[in-house]
Short mmCIF file of C-alpha atoms in Angstrom, two decimals:
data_model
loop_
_atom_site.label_atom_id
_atom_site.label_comp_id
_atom_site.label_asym_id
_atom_site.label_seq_id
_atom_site.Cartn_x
_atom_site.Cartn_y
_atom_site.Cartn_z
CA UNK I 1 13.20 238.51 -128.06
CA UNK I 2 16.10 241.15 -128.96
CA UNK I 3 16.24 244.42 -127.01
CA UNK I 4 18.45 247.53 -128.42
CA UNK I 5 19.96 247.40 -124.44
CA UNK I 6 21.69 250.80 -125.07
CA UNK I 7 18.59 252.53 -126.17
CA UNK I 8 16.68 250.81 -123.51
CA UNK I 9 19.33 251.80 -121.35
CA UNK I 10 19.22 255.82 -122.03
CA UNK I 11 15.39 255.42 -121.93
CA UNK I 12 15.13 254.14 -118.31
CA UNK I 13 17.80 256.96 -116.96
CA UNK I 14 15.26 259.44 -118.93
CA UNK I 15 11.94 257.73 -117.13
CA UNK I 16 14.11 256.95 -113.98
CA UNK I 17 14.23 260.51 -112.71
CA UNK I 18 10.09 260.45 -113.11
CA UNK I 19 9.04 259.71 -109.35
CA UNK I 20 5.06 259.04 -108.32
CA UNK I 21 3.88 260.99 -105.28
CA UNK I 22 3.00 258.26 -102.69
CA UNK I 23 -0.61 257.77 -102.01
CA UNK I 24 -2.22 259.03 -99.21
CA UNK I 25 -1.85 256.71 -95.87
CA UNK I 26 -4.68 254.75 -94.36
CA UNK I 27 -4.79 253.36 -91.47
CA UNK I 28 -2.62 249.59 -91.56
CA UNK I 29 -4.19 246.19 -90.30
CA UNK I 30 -3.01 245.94 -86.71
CA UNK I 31 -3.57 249.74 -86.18
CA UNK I 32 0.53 250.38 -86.37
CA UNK I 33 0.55 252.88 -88.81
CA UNK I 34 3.99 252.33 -90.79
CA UNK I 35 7.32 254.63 -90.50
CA UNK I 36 6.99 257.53 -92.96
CA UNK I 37 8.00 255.96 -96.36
CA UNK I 38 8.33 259.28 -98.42
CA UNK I 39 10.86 261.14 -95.50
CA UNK I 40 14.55 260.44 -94.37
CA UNK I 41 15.04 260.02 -91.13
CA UNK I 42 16.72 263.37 -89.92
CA UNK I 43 14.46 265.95 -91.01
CA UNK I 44 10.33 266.37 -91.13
CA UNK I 45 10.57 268.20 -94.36
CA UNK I 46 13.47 265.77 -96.43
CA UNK I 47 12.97 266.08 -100.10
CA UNK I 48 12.05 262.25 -101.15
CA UNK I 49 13.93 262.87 -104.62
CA UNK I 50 17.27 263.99 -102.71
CA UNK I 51 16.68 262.06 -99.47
CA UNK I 52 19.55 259.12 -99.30
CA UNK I 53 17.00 256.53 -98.87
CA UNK I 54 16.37 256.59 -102.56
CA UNK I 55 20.17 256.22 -103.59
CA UNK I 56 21.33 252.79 -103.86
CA UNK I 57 22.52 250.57 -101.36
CA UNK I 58 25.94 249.43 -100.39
CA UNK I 59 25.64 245.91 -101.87
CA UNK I 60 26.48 247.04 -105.27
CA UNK I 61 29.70 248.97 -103.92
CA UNK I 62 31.58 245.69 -105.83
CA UNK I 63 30.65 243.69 -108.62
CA UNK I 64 28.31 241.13 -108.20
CA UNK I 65 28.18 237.64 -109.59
CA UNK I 66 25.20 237.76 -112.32
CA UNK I 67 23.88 234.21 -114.15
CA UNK I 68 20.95 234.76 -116.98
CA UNK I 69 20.41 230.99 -118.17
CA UNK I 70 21.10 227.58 -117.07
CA UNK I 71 23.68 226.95 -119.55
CA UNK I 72 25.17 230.60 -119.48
CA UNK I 73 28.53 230.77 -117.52
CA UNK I 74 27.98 233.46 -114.63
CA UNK I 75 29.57 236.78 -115.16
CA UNK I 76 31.02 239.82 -112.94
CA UNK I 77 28.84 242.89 -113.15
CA UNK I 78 28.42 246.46 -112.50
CA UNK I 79 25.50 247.70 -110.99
CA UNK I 80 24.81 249.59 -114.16
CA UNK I 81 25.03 246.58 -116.43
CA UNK I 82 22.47 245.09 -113.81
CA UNK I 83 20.38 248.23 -114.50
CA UNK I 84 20.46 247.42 -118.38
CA UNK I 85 19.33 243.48 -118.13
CA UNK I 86 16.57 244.72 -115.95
CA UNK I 87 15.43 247.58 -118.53
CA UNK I 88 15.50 244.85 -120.87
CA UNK I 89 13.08 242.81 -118.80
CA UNK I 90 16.31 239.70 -118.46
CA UNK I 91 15.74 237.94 -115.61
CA UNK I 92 18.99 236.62 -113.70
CA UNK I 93 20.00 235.29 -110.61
CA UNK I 94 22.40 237.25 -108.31
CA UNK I 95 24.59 234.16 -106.94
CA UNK I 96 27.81 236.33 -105.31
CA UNK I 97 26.45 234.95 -101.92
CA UNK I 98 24.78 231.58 -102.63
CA UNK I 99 27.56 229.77 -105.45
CA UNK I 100 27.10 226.70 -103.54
CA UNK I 101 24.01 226.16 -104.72
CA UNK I 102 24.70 226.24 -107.94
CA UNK I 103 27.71 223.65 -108.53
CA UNK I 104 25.74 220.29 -108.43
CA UNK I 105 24.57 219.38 -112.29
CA UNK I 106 25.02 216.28 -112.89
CA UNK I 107 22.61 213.78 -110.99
CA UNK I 108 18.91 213.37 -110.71
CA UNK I 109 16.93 215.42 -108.09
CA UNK I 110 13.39 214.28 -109.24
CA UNK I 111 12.09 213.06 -113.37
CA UNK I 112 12.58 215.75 -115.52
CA UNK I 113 14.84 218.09 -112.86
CA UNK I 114 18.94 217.95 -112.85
CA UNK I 115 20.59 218.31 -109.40
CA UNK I 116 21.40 216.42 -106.91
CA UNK I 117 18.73 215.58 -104.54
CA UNK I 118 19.23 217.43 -101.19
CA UNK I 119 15.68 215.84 -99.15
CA UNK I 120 12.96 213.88 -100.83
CA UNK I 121 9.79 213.14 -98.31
CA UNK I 122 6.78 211.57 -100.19
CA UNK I 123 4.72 214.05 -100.94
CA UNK I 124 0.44 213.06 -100.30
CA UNK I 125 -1.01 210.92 -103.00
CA UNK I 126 -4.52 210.92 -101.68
CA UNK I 127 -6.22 214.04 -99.78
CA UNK I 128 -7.53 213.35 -96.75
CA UNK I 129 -7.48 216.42 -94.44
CA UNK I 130 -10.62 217.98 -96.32
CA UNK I 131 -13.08 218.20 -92.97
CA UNK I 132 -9.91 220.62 -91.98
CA UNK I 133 -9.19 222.36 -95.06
CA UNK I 134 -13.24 223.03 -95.37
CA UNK I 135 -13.55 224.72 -91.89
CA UNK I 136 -10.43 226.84 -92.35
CA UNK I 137 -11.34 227.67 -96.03
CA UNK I 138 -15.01 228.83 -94.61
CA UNK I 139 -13.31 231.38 -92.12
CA UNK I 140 -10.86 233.06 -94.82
CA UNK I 141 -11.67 236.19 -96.18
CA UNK I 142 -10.48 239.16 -98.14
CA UNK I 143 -11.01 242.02 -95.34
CA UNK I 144 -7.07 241.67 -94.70
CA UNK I 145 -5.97 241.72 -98.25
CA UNK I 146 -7.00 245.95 -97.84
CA UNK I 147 -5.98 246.48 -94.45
CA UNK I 148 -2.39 245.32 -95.15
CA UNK I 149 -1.94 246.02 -98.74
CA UNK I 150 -2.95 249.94 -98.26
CA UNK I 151 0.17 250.78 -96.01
CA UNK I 152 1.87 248.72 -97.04
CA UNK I 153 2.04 249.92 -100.69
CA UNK I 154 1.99 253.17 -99.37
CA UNK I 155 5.87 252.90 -99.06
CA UNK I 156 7.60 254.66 -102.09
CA UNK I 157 8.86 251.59 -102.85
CA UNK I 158 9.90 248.34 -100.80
CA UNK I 159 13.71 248.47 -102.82
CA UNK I 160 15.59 245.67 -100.56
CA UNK I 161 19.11 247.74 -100.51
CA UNK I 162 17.52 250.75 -99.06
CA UNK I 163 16.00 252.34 -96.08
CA UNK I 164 12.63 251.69 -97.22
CA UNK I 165 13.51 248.45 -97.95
CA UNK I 166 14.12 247.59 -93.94
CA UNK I 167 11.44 249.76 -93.17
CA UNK I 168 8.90 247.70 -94.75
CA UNK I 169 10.00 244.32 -94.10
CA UNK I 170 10.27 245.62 -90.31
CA UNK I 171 6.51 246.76 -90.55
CA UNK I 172 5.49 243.60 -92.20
CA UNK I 173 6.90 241.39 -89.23
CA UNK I 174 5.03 243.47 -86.99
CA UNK I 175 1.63 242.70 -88.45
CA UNK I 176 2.34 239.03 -88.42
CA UNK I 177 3.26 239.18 -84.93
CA UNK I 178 0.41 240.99 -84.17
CA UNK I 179 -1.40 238.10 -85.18
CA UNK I 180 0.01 236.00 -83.17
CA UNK I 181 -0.64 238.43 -80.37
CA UNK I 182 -3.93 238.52 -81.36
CA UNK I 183 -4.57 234.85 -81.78
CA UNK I 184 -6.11 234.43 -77.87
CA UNK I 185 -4.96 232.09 -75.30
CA UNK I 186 -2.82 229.57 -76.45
CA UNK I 187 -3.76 229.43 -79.78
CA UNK I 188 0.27 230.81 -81.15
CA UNK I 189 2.05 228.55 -78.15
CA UNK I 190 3.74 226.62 -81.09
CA UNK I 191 4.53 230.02 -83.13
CA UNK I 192 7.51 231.66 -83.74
CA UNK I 193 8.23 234.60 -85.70
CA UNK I 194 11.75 236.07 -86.44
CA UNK I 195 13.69 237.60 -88.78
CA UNK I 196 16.27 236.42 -91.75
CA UNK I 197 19.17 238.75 -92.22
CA UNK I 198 21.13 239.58 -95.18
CA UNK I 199 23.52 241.09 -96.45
CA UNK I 200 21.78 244.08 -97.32
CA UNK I 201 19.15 246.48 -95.08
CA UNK I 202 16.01 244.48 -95.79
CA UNK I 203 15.34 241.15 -93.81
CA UNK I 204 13.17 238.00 -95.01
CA UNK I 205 10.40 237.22 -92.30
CA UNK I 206 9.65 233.57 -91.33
CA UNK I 207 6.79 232.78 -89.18
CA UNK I 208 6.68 228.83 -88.15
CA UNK I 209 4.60 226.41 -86.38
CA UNK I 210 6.58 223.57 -84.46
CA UNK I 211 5.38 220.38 -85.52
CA UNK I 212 4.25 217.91 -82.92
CA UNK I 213 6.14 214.38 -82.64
CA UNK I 214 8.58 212.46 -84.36
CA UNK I 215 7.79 214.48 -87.93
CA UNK I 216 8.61 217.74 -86.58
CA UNK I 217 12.22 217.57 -88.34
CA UNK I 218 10.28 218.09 -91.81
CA UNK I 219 9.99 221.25 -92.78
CA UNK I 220 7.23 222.77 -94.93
CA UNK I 221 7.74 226.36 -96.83
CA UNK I 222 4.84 228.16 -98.03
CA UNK I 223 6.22 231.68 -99.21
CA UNK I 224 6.12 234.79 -101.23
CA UNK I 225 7.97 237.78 -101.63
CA UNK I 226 7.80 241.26 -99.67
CA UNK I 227 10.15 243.66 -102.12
CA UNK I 228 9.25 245.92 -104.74
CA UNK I 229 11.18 247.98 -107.65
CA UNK I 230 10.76 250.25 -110.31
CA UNK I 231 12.10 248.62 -113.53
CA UNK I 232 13.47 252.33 -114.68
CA UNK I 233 15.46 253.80 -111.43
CA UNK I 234 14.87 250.52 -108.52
CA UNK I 235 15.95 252.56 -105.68
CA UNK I 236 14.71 256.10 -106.69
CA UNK I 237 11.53 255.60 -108.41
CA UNK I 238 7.78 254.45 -107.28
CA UNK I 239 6.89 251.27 -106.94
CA UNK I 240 3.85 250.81 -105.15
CA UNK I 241 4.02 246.46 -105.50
CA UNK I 242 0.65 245.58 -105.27
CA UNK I 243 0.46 242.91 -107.65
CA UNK I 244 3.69 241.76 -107.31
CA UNK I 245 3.74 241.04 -104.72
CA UNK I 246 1.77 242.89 -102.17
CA UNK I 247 -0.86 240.27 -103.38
CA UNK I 248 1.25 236.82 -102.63
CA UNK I 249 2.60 238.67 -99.34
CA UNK I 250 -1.39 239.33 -98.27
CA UNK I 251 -2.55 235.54 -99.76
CA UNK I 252 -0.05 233.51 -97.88
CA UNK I 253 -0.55 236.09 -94.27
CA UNK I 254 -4.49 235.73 -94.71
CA UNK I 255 -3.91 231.44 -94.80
CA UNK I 256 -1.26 232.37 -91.64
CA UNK I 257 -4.46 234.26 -89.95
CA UNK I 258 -6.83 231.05 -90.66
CA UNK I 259 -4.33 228.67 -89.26
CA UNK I 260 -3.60 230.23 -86.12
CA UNK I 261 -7.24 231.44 -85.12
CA UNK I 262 -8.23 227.85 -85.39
CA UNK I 263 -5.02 225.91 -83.27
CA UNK I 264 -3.30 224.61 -86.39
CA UNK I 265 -0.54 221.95 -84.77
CA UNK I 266 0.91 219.98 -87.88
CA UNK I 267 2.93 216.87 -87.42
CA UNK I 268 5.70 218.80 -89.54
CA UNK I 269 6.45 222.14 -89.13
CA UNK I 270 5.32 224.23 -91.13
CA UNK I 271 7.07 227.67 -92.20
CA UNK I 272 5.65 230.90 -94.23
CA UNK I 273 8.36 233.12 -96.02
CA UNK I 274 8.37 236.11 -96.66
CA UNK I 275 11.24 236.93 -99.10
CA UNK I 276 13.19 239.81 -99.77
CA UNK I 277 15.40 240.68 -102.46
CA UNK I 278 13.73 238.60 -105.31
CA UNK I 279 13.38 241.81 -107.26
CA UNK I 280 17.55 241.95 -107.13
CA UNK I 281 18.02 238.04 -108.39
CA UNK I 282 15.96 235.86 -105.49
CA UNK I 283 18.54 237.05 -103.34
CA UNK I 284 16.68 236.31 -99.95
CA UNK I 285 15.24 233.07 -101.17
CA UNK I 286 18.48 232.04 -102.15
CA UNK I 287 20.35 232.68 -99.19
CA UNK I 288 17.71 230.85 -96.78
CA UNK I 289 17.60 227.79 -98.93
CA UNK I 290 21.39 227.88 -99.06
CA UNK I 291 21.29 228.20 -94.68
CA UNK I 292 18.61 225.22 -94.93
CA UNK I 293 20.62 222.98 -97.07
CA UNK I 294 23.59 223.74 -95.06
CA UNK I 295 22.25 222.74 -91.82
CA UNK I 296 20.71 219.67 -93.45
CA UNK I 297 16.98 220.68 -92.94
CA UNK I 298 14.70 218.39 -94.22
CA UNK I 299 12.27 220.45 -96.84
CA UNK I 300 9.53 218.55 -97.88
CA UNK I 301 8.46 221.37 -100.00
CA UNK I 302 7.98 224.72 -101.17
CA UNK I 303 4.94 226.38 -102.63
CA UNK I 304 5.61 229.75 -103.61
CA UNK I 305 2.99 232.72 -104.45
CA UNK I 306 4.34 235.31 -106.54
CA UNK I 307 1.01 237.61 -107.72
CA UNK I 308 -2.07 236.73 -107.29
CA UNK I 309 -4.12 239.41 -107.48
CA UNK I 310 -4.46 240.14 -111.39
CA UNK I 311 -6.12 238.22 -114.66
CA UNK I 312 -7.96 239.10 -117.58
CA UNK I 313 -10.42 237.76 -120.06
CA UNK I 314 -12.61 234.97 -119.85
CA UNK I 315 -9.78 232.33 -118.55
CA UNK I 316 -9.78 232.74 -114.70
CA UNK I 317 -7.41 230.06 -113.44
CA UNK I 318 -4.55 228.92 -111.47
CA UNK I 319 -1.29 229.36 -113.18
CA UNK I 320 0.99 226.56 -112.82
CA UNK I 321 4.77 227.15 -113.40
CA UNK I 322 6.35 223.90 -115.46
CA UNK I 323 9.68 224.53 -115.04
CA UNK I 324 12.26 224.70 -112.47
CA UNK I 325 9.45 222.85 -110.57
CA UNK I 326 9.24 218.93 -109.65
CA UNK I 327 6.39 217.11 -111.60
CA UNK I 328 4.88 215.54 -108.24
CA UNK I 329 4.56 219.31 -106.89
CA UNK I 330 2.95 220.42 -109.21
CA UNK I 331 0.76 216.77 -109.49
CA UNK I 332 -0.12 217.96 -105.67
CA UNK I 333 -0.64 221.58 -106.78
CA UNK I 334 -3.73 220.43 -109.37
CA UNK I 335 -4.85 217.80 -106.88
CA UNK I 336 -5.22 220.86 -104.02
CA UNK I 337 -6.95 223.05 -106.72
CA UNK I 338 -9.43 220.94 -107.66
CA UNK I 339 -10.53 219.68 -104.53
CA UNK I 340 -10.29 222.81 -102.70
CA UNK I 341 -10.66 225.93 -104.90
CA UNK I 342 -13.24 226.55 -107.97
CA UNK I 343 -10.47 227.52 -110.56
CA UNK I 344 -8.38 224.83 -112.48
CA UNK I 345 -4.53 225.16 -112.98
CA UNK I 346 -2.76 225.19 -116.38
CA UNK I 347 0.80 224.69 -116.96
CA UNK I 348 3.14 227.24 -118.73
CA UNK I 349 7.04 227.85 -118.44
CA UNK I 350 8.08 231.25 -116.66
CA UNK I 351 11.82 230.66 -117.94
CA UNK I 352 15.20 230.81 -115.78
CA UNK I 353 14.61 233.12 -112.44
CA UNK I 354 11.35 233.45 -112.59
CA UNK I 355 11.27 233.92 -108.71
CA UNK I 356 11.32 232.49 -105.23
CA UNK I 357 10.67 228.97 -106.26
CA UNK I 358 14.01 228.39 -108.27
CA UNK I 359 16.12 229.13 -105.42
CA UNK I 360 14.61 226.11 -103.80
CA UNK I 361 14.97 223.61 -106.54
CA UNK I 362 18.58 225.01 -107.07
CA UNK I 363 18.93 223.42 -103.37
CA UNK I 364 17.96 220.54 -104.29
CA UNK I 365 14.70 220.92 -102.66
CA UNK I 366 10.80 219.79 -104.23
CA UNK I 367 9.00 223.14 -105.32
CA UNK I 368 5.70 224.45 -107.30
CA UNK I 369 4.84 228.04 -108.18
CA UNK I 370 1.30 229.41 -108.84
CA UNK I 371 0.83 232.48 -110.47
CA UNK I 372 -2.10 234.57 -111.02
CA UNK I 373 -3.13 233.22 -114.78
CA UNK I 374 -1.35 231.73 -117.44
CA UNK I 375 -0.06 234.95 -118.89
CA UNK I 376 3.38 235.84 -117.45
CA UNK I 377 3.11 239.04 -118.81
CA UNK I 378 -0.74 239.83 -117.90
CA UNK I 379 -0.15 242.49 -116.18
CA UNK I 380 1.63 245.23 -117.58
CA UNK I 381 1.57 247.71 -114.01
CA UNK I 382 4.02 245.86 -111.91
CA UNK I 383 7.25 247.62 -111.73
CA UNK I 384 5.90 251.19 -112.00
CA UNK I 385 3.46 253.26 -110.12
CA UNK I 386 0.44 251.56 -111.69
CA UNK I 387 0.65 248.67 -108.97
CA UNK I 388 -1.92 249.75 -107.26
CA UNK I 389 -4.20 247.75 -104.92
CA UNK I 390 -7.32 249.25 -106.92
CA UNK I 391 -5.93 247.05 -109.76
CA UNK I 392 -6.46 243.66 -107.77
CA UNK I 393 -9.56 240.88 -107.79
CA UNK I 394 -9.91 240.02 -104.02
CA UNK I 395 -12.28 237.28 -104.97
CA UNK I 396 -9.24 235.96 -107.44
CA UNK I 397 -6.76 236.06 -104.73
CA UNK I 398 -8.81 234.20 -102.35
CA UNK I 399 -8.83 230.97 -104.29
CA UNK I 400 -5.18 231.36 -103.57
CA UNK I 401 -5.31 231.79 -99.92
CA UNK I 402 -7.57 228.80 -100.44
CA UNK I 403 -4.79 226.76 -102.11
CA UNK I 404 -2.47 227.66 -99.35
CA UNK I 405 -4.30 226.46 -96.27
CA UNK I 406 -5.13 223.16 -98.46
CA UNK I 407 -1.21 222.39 -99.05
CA UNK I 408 -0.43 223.52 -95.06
CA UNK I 409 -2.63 220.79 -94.15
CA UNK I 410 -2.43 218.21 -96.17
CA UNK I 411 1.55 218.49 -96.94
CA UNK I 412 1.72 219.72 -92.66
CA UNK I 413 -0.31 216.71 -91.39
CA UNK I 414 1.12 213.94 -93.90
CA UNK I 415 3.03 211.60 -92.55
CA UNK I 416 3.97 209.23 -95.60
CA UNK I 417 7.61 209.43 -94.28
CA UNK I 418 11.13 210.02 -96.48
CA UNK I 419 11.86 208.61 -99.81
CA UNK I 420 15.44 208.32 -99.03
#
């Protein structure tokens, strides 16, 4: 698709300066009501539209390193020539902080993938945890997907080089903490939660659960992403990120909520992610995987939820991202949906940066995506003040929270051992 990028360009500086109000506030899940997203911090009566928590950040006080494509070479950019490839709807990878990942071409990670492999554990080939997955899927429920998503879309926007940006992420780890708090006696002993700092104000959140015995080293990532933008004006303009994705960031804590309230103690750990910076090029994603492979972690796998929450017409399903996934993922990924949920998957490509999931595979690392529907471009609110959480099927989402407890169990509990 071609895109007149200067027009596109003058139009979004036009529609930039065009904020929302923020909706009202409601009271959060937890009962910690989140810092005031629509004020600075000095004075009670700071003009949101002046206030310097809607300029942008300092990590675009240099160029940054910009890659559109596999094949493309990576080029030096302005933040204003980032501004036009997201007007244009481009997606791209920021990899200024995380080139190492993106050196190794030539050899085989896994049939039909090209990089080198960093960890390959077996992945399941039969399910047999479904007496667990059953009892856990019985308790889930769609009560939290409100009490989070409310405040936390009430935030002008969740841009990850800002104010609000740390703001949010800081609120977020609260309310998984709380659930640990929460969980009663002994039921989070083998929790942590902490967070993943960057080079800019907002942090990723990891909550993880210690595995027990000699397959603790493996390491299991279910994750989704916390940030939001406005595609017009990113740090300036309201973007309420319900869909995407308030909606993978509530699916993934509501299968965190099942697991702890009923002693969940894998044989490999098992981590949830909470990501921040994929709006600016996976940024957080990418710089975790980069501090796993590093450090020599063994990943089993990633499962990544980015929206959830939205599908139309007479299709309901499980979207199933083809590439920049590993075929046996996403063999897994059907398995898990079929025995577990009541929708069936289908395949379809997302194309280079879709999100959270490519930063993984880049590592070398297995990985699967599932999206709300088979429509990338379904919904037509995200990035804009449309986002809203009245927008969203609960009863959609919840065949995703579904889908998440199935893979923390039966990916958590395997023990098949390491392919290499």
């Amino acid at each position: 698709m071609k895109f007149s990028l200067l027009a596109l360009a003058a139009l979004g500086l036009a529609l930039g300066q065009q904020a929302a109000a923020s909706p009202s506030q409601q009271r959060p899940f937890a009962h910690r009501p989140p810092p005031s997203p629509a004020r600075g911090g000095g004075g009670g009566g700071a003009d949101i539209r002046t206030s310097s928590e809607f300029r942008p950040g300092a990590l675009y006080h240099s160029q940054r390193l910009i890659k559109v494509s596999e094949a493309a070479r990576p080029r030096w950019m302005e933040l204003a020539d980032i501004l036009v490839l997201r007007r244009a709807g481009v997606r791209f990878m920021d990899i200024t902080d995380a080139q190492a990942l993106h050196h190794s071409t030539a050899a085989s990670l896994l049939p039909g993938d090209g990089r080198a492999p960093q960890h390959s554990s077996r992945l399941p080939t039969k399910l047999v945890r479904g007496k667990e997955v059953a009892g856990a899927i019985d308790a889930l429920g769609t009560a939290l997907y409100g009490d989070v998503l409310r405040p936390f879309t009430a935030f002008h926007n969740r841009y990850y080089d800002s104010e609000n940006g740390r703001r949010s992420s800081q609120w977020l780890q609260g309310q998984i903490e709380g659930l640990v708090a929460g969980a009663g006696a002994g039921a989070g002993a083998n929790v942590s939660v902490s967070a993943f700092s960057h080079r800019f104000p907002q942090s990723s959140v990891i909550a993880r659960f210690e595995g027990q015995g000699s397959d603790a080293e493996d390491t299991v990532v279910v994750s989704a992403h916390q940030d939001s933008v406005n595609q017009w004006l990113p740090w300036f303009g309201r973007a309420s990120g319900a869909d995407d994705d308030g909606s993978g960031t509530v699916t993934i804590l509501e299968a965190f909520r099942v697991l702890l309230s009923r002693g969940y103690a894998p044989r490999r750990s098992v981590e949830f992610h909470w990501y921040a910076g994929e709006e600016g090029g996976l940024l957080g994603s990418q710089d975790v995987a980069l501090a796993y492979k590093n450090a020599g972690r063994k990943v089993v796998g990633n499962l990544h939820f980015d929206m959830t929450g939205f599908w139309r017409g007479s299709d309901e399903v499980i979207g199933l991202v083809s590439d920049h996934t590993d075929p046996e993922s996403r063999a897994l990924v059907k398995s898990l949906a079929g025995a577990y949920t009541r929708l069936k998957t289908k395949e379809f490509a997302c194309g280079y940066a879709c999100s959270d999931h490519a930063s993984w595979n880049a590592a070398g690392y297995r990985s699967a995506m599932a999206f709300e529907s088979d429509e990338l471009e379904g919904n037509t609110n995200i990035h804009s003040p449309r986002d809203t959480v009245e927008t969203l099927d609960f009863d959609h989402m919840l065949e995703f929270s579904k889908l998440a407890v199935a893979f923390a169990y039966e990916v958590g509990y395997d023990s098949s051992g390491s392919a290499n």
